[in-house]
Amino acid sequence: MKRLISLLLVLALAGSFAGCGKKADEKADENLIGVAMPTQSLQRWNQDGANMKMMLEEKGYKVDLQYANNDVNTQIQQLENMITKKCKILVIASIDGSALTEVLRKAAENDIKVIAYDRLLMNSEHVDYYATFDNFKVGVIQGQYIEEKLGLKENPGPFNIELFAGSPDDNNALFFNGGAMSILQPYIDEGKLVVPSGQTEFSIIAIHAWNSATAQARMDNLITAHYADGKKLDAVLSPNDSLAIGIITSLTNAGYGTPEKPYPIITGQDCDKANVKAMIKGQQSMSIFKDTRTLAAKVVEMVEAIMKGEEAPVNDTETYYNGVKLVPSYLCEPVYADINNYKELLIDSGYYTEEDLQI
Ligand code: BGC
């Protein structure tokens, strides 16, 4: 009997210690949100991370914000840490959307919900929501800008264009390209638009890791191989600003930017400060403006709904198939900025100050 009582006592004590520990643990972690961003090397992700952290903290959440230096393994480790720390929700802007299947499985095993941020997470059923801008539309707007500035509807042409695409491990890159080509391909088929390099395949025009230097090197090669004879280059389809910077550097080095040899139409995306300055200097023609404040605010709404056990707001359930499931998505609206509207869009809205854009 004595032994039984002491055993019961020990058990009761152990139980209450475990209970204490758990309570303290739960308290510490009960509103921790993990935010995994790909890299600090591009302006936009710094803004995305900072906005998310600020807005979540304003709502009383704790935030574990990590940048992975564009290294997939670093991002996996960071996510594993977040799971160990018992984050309630993971918000992930991936580097390689297909490389996280295993760590997402671990998150699900630990009842952690997952929101794909800006880039879709592929090959996993454990992606609860996706918040992004309408990526196909981004490409459509870039294509339409080229169509309008070259007057493709009314002019017989032909006009020369070179095509670039984003990183092949980023699902967005395919959507941007698909959107732009939905506008440009008919003109190529008709012969109004000519690609002198003949390079139109996604796999050939894609720039790994959205790297500026790689884009610059490819543009150098295109100029040497296809434009050395003085052939006019009328437009370059660049899916984003980091590629546009490399393309502009290459063109400038090759003597573009003079009255005899003006810059072609060059598209972009993100409205990075350096690129808006390039627009002001007449080097880049346009950039898609994706207000990161809007995206962050939407993700915060999603986080709040999930924490309350409610459905998060979505406006698209048909577009983003990740290889396993259609991920319920919220698509924000992209618009374009160019020399004519950038002040209103970027300065009047408080996104940048005048000093930010001083050249
Ligand atoms: C984003 C773009 C960005 C690119 C490179 C894409 O997934 O949607 O806004 O320019 O990645 O970071």
Short mmCIF file of C-alpha atoms and ligand atoms in Angstrom, two decimals:
data_model
loop_
_atom_site.label_atom_id
_atom_site.label_comp_id
_atom_site.label_asym_id
_atom_site.label_seq_id
_atom_site.Cartn_x
_atom_site.Cartn_y
_atom_site.Cartn_z
CA MET A 1 0.00 0.00 0.00
CA LYS A 2 2.75 2.40 1.00
CA ARG A 3 4.54 1.66 -2.24
CA LEU A 4 1.35 2.28 -4.20
CA ILE A 5 0.81 5.64 -2.50
CA SER A 6 4.35 6.77 -3.12
CA LEU A 7 4.10 5.66 -6.73
CA LEU A 8 0.89 7.63 -7.12
CA LEU A 9 2.57 10.63 -5.51
CA VAL A 10 5.51 10.43 -7.88
CA LEU A 11 3.16 10.14 -10.83
CA ALA A 12 1.07 13.08 -9.66
CA LEU A 13 4.17 15.21 -9.15
CA ALA A 14 5.60 14.24 -12.53
CA GLY A 15 2.27 15.05 -14.09
CA SER A 16 2.08 18.46 -12.52
CA PHE A 17 5.67 19.27 -13.54
CA ALA A 18 4.95 18.19 -17.09
CA GLY A 19 1.79 20.28 -16.99
CA CYS A 20 3.71 23.31 -15.74
CA GLY A 21 6.35 22.89 -18.38
CA LYS A 22 3.80 22.56 -21.12
CA LYS A 23 1.88 25.60 -19.99
CA ALA A 24 4.99 27.75 -19.91
CA ASP A 25 6.01 26.43 -23.31
CA GLU A 26 2.64 27.02 -24.83
CA LYS A 27 2.50 30.49 -23.39
CA ALA A 28 5.87 31.38 -24.90
CA ASP A 29 4.96 30.06 -28.31
CA GLU A 30 1.27 30.52 -28.50
CA ASN A 31 1.40 33.32 -31.04
CA LEU A 32 4.72 32.80 -32.77
CA ILE A 33 4.62 33.12 -36.57
CA GLY A 34 7.55 32.01 -38.73
CA VAL A 35 8.32 34.13 -41.79
CA ALA A 36 10.87 32.62 -44.19
CA MET A 37 12.15 34.91 -46.96
CA PRO A 38 14.54 33.90 -49.77
CA THR A 39 17.23 36.58 -49.76
CA GLN A 40 18.17 40.05 -48.64
CA SER A 41 20.04 40.71 -51.86
CA LEU A 42 16.92 41.97 -53.63
CA GLN A 43 15.19 45.05 -52.34
CA ARG A 44 11.68 43.67 -52.51
CA TRP A 45 12.21 40.79 -50.07
CA ASN A 46 13.61 43.18 -47.46
CA GLN A 47 10.42 45.20 -47.76
CA ASP A 48 8.24 42.10 -47.71
CA GLY A 49 9.94 40.81 -44.55
CA ALA A 50 9.90 44.17 -42.78
CA ASN A 51 6.23 44.76 -43.63
CA MET A 52 5.19 41.30 -42.47
CA LYS A 53 7.07 41.64 -39.19
CA MET A 54 5.73 45.10 -38.47
CA MET A 55 2.12 44.29 -39.33
CA LEU A 56 2.11 41.00 -37.41
CA GLU A 57 3.69 42.60 -34.36
CA GLU A 58 1.09 45.36 -34.46
CA LYS A 59 -1.53 42.64 -34.13
CA GLY A 60 0.27 41.19 -31.10
CA TYR A 61 2.08 38.27 -32.72
CA LYS A 62 5.68 37.33 -32.19
CA VAL A 63 7.62 36.91 -35.40
CA ASP A 64 10.59 34.76 -36.30
CA LEU A 65 11.79 36.38 -39.56
CA GLN A 66 14.59 34.63 -41.46
CA TYR A 67 16.41 35.25 -44.74
CA ALA A 68 18.18 32.33 -46.43
CA ASN A 69 20.70 34.02 -48.71
CA ASN A 70 19.11 32.25 -51.71
CA ASP A 71 20.38 28.92 -50.34
CA VAL A 72 17.80 26.12 -50.29
CA ASN A 73 19.43 24.15 -47.46
CA THR A 74 19.65 27.22 -45.26
CA GLN A 75 15.94 27.80 -45.82
CA ILE A 76 15.13 24.18 -44.93
CA GLN A 77 17.14 24.51 -41.69
CA GLN A 78 15.40 27.76 -40.82
CA LEU A 79 12.01 26.11 -41.34
CA GLU A 80 13.02 23.14 -39.20
CA ASN A 81 13.98 25.56 -36.44
CA MET A 82 10.64 27.28 -36.71
CA ILE A 83 8.90 23.92 -36.38
CA THR A 84 11.01 23.09 -33.31
CA LYS A 85 10.09 26.45 -31.80
CA LYS A 86 6.43 25.51 -32.33
CA CYS A 87 5.50 28.38 -34.61
CA LYS A 88 1.77 28.31 -35.19
CA ILE A 89 1.93 29.29 -38.84
CA LEU A 90 4.74 29.34 -41.41
CA VAL A 91 4.71 32.05 -44.07
CA ILE A 92 7.15 30.95 -46.76
CA ALA A 93 8.56 32.75 -49.78
CA SER A 94 10.56 29.86 -51.16
CA ILE A 95 13.82 29.78 -53.08
CA ASP A 96 13.07 26.53 -54.89
CA GLY A 97 9.33 25.90 -54.63
CA SER A 98 9.80 22.15 -55.14
CA ALA A 99 12.50 21.60 -52.52
CA LEU A 100 10.42 21.87 -49.35
CA THR A 101 8.13 18.83 -49.61
CA GLU A 102 9.77 17.02 -46.67
CA VAL A 103 9.89 19.98 -44.28
CA LEU A 104 6.27 20.82 -45.13
CA ARG A 105 5.33 17.28 -44.14
CA LYS A 106 7.00 17.86 -40.77
CA ALA A 107 5.10 21.11 -40.34
CA ALA A 108 1.81 19.31 -40.98
CA GLU A 109 2.71 16.57 -38.49
CA ASN A 110 3.11 19.34 -35.92
CA ASP A 111 -0.24 20.93 -36.83
CA ILE A 112 1.44 23.98 -38.27
CA LYS A 113 -0.43 25.74 -41.08
CA VAL A 114 1.47 26.95 -44.11
CA ILE A 115 0.94 30.03 -46.28
CA ALA A 116 2.91 30.25 -49.52
CA TYR A 117 4.04 33.86 -49.88
CA ASP A 118 4.34 35.29 -53.39
CA ARG A 119 5.79 32.02 -54.81
CA LEU A 120 3.79 28.80 -54.88
CA LEU A 121 5.07 25.82 -52.86
CA MET A 122 5.06 22.82 -55.17
CA ASN A 123 4.57 19.07 -54.80
CA SER A 124 3.01 19.09 -51.36
CA GLU A 125 -0.49 18.68 -50.02
CA HIS A 126 0.56 20.62 -46.93
CA VAL A 127 0.12 24.10 -48.35
CA ASP A 128 -2.97 25.68 -46.86
CA TYR A 129 -3.08 29.02 -48.68
CA TYR A 130 -1.25 31.05 -51.27
CA ALA A 131 -1.08 34.86 -51.35
CA THR A 132 0.49 36.54 -54.35
CA PHE A 133 -0.06 39.01 -57.15
CA ASP A 134 -1.78 37.80 -60.30
CA ASN A 135 1.39 36.46 -61.89
CA PHE A 136 -0.08 35.73 -65.33
CA LYS A 137 -1.42 39.27 -65.42
CA VAL A 138 2.06 40.63 -64.61
CA GLY A 139 3.28 39.07 -67.86
CA VAL A 140 0.22 40.23 -69.80
CA ILE A 141 0.83 43.84 -68.70
CA GLN A 142 4.49 43.61 -69.76
CA GLY A 143 3.49 42.17 -73.14
CA GLN A 144 0.80 44.82 -73.63
CA TYR A 145 3.28 47.57 -72.79
CA ILE A 146 5.59 46.37 -75.56
CA GLU A 147 2.59 45.99 -77.89
CA GLU A 148 1.47 49.54 -77.22
CA LYS A 149 4.87 51.26 -77.30
CA LEU A 150 5.87 49.60 -80.57
CA GLY A 151 2.37 50.16 -81.95
CA LEU A 152 2.16 46.52 -82.94
CA LYS A 153 -1.56 46.69 -83.67
CA GLU A 154 -1.21 49.41 -86.30
CA ASN A 155 2.41 49.28 -87.52
CA PRO A 156 3.50 46.69 -90.05
CA GLY A 157 6.94 46.23 -88.42
CA PRO A 158 8.90 44.06 -88.33
CA PHE A 159 10.44 44.90 -84.94
CA ASN A 160 13.31 43.06 -83.27
CA ILE A 161 12.87 41.73 -79.75
CA GLU A 162 14.86 39.53 -77.37
CA LEU A 163 13.20 37.54 -74.61
CA PHE A 164 14.28 36.79 -71.05
CA ALA A 165 12.56 34.67 -68.40
CA GLY A 166 13.02 34.25 -64.64
CA SER A 167 14.39 31.42 -62.54
CA PRO A 168 13.15 27.99 -63.63
CA ASP A 169 12.75 26.80 -60.01
CA ASP A 170 10.27 29.62 -59.34
CA ASN A 171 6.73 28.77 -60.48
CA ASN A 172 6.07 32.49 -60.94
CA ALA A 173 8.61 32.63 -63.75
CA LEU A 174 6.45 30.33 -65.88
CA PHE A 175 3.36 32.43 -65.24
CA PHE A 176 5.12 35.71 -66.08
CA ASN A 177 6.41 34.18 -69.29
CA GLY A 178 3.05 32.62 -70.15
CA GLY A 179 1.26 35.94 -69.66
CA ALA A 180 3.73 37.96 -71.74
CA MET A 181 3.84 35.40 -74.54
CA SER A 182 0.04 35.28 -74.68
CA ILE A 183 0.32 38.83 -76.06
CA LEU A 184 3.62 38.61 -77.99
CA GLN A 185 3.50 35.14 -79.56
CA PRO A 186 0.79 36.00 -82.15
CA TYR A 187 2.96 38.90 -83.39
CA ILE A 188 5.98 36.57 -83.59
CA ASP A 189 3.90 34.05 -85.54
CA GLU A 190 2.73 36.82 -87.87
CA GLY A 191 6.30 38.05 -88.42
CA LYS A 192 5.66 41.53 -87.01
CA LEU A 193 7.96 40.71 -84.11
CA VAL A 194 11.23 38.98 -84.93
CA VAL A 195 13.58 37.35 -82.43
CA PRO A 196 16.94 37.60 -84.25
CA SER A 197 18.65 35.18 -81.84
CA GLY A 198 15.89 32.65 -82.43
CA GLN A 199 15.93 32.00 -78.65
CA THR A 200 12.33 31.73 -77.49
CA GLU A 201 12.24 28.48 -75.47
CA PHE A 202 11.66 29.04 -71.76
CA SER A 203 14.53 26.73 -70.79
CA ILE A 204 16.97 28.72 -72.96
CA ILE A 205 15.89 32.22 -72.00
CA ALA A 206 15.48 31.47 -68.24
CA ILE A 207 17.98 33.09 -65.86
CA HIS A 208 18.77 30.95 -62.82
CA ALA A 209 18.21 32.61 -59.41
CA TRP A 210 17.05 35.81 -61.12
CA ASN A 211 20.70 36.78 -61.26
CA SER A 212 21.60 40.21 -62.73
CA ALA A 213 25.12 39.18 -63.77
CA THR A 214 23.82 36.11 -65.65
CA ALA A 215 21.28 38.27 -67.48
CA GLN A 216 24.03 40.75 -68.32
CA ALA A 217 26.24 37.97 -69.71
CA ARG A 218 23.40 36.59 -71.83
CA MET A 219 22.63 40.06 -73.22
CA ASP A 220 26.36 40.55 -73.98
CA ASN A 221 26.31 37.33 -76.00
CA LEU A 222 23.14 38.28 -77.84
CA ILE A 223 24.55 41.66 -78.82
CA THR A 224 27.84 40.19 -80.04
CA ALA A 225 26.24 37.36 -81.96
CA HIS A 226 23.20 39.08 -83.47
CA TYR A 227 23.42 42.87 -83.30
CA ALA A 228 27.09 43.59 -84.12
CA ASP A 229 26.06 44.38 -87.71
CA GLY A 230 24.06 47.40 -86.50
CA LYS A 231 20.69 45.64 -86.48
CA LYS A 232 18.22 47.65 -84.40
CA LEU A 233 16.99 46.15 -81.14
CA ASP A 234 13.48 47.47 -80.49
CA ALA A 235 12.44 45.70 -77.30
CA VAL A 236 13.65 43.37 -74.57
CA LEU A 237 11.13 41.42 -72.52
CA SER A 238 12.58 41.33 -69.02
CA PRO A 239 10.34 39.67 -66.43
CA ASN A 240 11.72 41.60 -63.45
CA ASP A 241 13.97 44.37 -62.26
CA SER A 242 17.03 42.33 -61.28
CA LEU A 243 17.26 41.01 -64.85
CA ALA A 244 16.54 44.48 -66.27
CA ILE A 245 19.53 45.89 -64.36
CA GLY A 246 21.86 43.33 -65.97
CA ILE A 247 20.34 43.92 -69.42
CA ILE A 248 20.68 47.71 -69.11
CA THR A 249 24.31 47.42 -67.99
CA SER A 250 25.08 45.23 -70.98
CA LEU A 251 23.37 47.60 -73.41
CA THR A 252 25.07 50.65 -71.90
CA ASN A 253 28.47 48.96 -72.20
CA ALA A 254 27.68 48.23 -75.83
CA GLY A 255 27.01 51.91 -76.54
CA TYR A 256 23.24 52.06 -76.28
CA GLY A 257 21.63 55.15 -74.79
CA THR A 258 22.60 57.71 -77.44
CA PRO A 259 20.36 59.44 -80.02
CA GLU A 260 21.81 57.18 -82.74
CA LYS A 261 21.48 54.06 -80.65
CA PRO A 262 18.62 54.53 -78.18
CA TYR A 263 17.74 51.97 -75.55
CA PRO A 264 15.07 49.50 -76.65
CA ILE A 265 11.79 49.21 -74.75
CA ILE A 266 12.78 47.31 -71.58
CA THR A 267 10.23 45.92 -69.16
CA GLY A 268 10.65 45.03 -65.48
CA GLN A 269 8.89 44.21 -62.25
CA ASP A 270 9.10 45.26 -58.58
CA CYS A 271 9.80 48.99 -58.94
CA ASP A 272 13.09 48.59 -57.09
CA LYS A 273 14.61 51.99 -56.37
CA ALA A 274 17.52 51.42 -58.76
CA ASN A 275 15.07 50.57 -61.53
CA VAL A 276 12.78 53.53 -60.93
CA LYS A 277 15.91 55.66 -61.18
CA ALA A 278 16.72 53.87 -64.44
CA MET A 279 13.22 54.80 -65.63
CA ILE A 280 13.81 58.42 -64.72
CA LYS A 281 17.11 58.28 -66.66
CA GLY A 282 15.32 56.87 -69.72
CA GLN A 283 17.01 53.45 -69.56
CA GLN A 284 14.16 51.23 -68.43
CA SER A 285 10.69 51.78 -69.88
CA MET A 286 8.41 50.35 -67.21
CA SER A 287 8.24 48.21 -64.12
CA ILE A 288 5.33 46.31 -62.65
CA PHE A 289 4.37 47.77 -59.28
CA LYS A 290 3.39 45.15 -56.73
CA ASP A 291 2.74 47.06 -53.53
CA THR A 292 4.32 44.79 -50.91
CA ARG A 293 2.21 46.53 -48.24
CA THR A 294 -0.94 45.13 -49.87
CA LEU A 295 0.43 41.61 -50.02
CA ALA A 296 1.67 41.70 -46.43
CA ALA A 297 -1.70 43.04 -45.23
CA LYS A 298 -3.49 40.20 -47.01
CA VAL A 299 -1.22 37.60 -45.44
CA VAL A 300 -1.81 39.11 -42.01
CA GLU A 301 -5.58 38.73 -42.63
CA MET A 302 -4.94 35.10 -43.53
CA VAL A 303 -2.91 34.56 -40.35
CA GLU A 304 -5.66 36.08 -38.22
CA ALA A 305 -8.35 33.91 -39.81
CA ILE A 306 -6.29 30.74 -39.35
CA MET A 307 -5.54 31.59 -35.71
CA LYS A 308 -9.28 31.98 -35.10
CA GLY A 309 -9.91 28.65 -36.77
CA GLU A 310 -11.72 30.34 -39.64
CA GLU A 311 -11.33 30.10 -43.41
CA ALA A 312 -8.86 32.63 -44.77
CA PRO A 313 -9.94 35.07 -47.53
CA VAL A 314 -9.27 33.81 -51.07
CA ASN A 315 -10.36 34.97 -54.53
CA ASP A 316 -9.01 32.18 -56.73
CA THR A 317 -9.37 28.45 -56.31
CA GLU A 318 -8.70 27.36 -59.88
CA THR A 319 -5.34 28.63 -61.07
CA TYR A 320 -2.60 27.43 -58.76
CA TYR A 321 -2.19 23.69 -58.98
CA ASN A 322 1.05 22.73 -57.24
CA GLY A 323 1.34 19.23 -58.69
CA VAL A 324 -0.69 17.70 -55.85
CA LYS A 325 -3.53 20.11 -55.09
CA LEU A 326 -5.18 23.32 -56.18
CA VAL A 327 -4.06 25.78 -53.54
CA PRO A 328 -6.71 28.33 -52.44
CA SER A 329 -5.20 31.67 -53.35
CA TYR A 330 -5.59 35.37 -52.93
CA LEU A 331 -4.34 37.27 -55.98
CA CYS A 332 -3.56 40.97 -55.57
CA GLU A 333 -3.71 43.28 -58.61
CA PRO A 334 -0.48 44.31 -60.31
CA VAL A 335 -0.23 47.62 -62.18
CA TYR A 336 2.58 49.19 -64.17
CA ALA A 337 4.65 52.24 -63.41
CA ASP A 338 6.47 54.26 -66.03
CA ILE A 339 7.84 57.76 -66.39
CA ASN A 340 4.33 59.21 -66.67
CA ASN A 341 2.72 57.80 -63.54
CA TYR A 342 5.51 56.79 -61.17
CA LYS A 343 5.20 59.92 -58.99
CA GLU A 344 1.54 59.33 -58.30
CA LEU A 345 1.94 55.57 -57.79
CA LEU A 346 5.15 55.48 -55.82
CA ILE A 347 5.65 58.83 -54.13
CA ASP A 348 2.12 60.11 -53.49
CA SER A 349 1.19 56.69 -52.07
CA GLY A 350 4.07 56.93 -49.58
CA TYR A 351 5.86 53.87 -50.98
CA TYR A 352 8.99 55.96 -51.63
CA THR A 353 10.09 59.44 -50.73
CA GLU A 354 11.43 61.89 -53.35
CA GLU A 355 14.91 61.42 -51.82
CA ASP A 356 14.71 57.65 -52.33
CA LEU A 357 14.51 58.28 -56.07
CA GLN A 358 17.07 61.08 -56.34
CA ILE A 359 19.42 60.33 -59.24
C1 BGC B 1 8.72 37.58 -57.58
C2 BGC B 1 9.23 38.82 -58.26
C3 BGC B 1 10.73 38.93 -58.08
C4 BGC B 1 11.43 37.63 -58.43
C5 BGC B 1 12.89 37.66 -58.06
C6 BGC B 1 9.48 36.38 -58.08
O1 BGC B 1 9.00 35.23 -57.49
O2 BGC B 1 7.34 37.44 -57.80
O3 BGC B 1 8.59 39.95 -57.72
O4 BGC B 1 11.24 39.93 -58.90
O5 BGC B 1 10.83 36.55 -57.75
O6 BGC B 1 13.09 37.80 -56.71
#
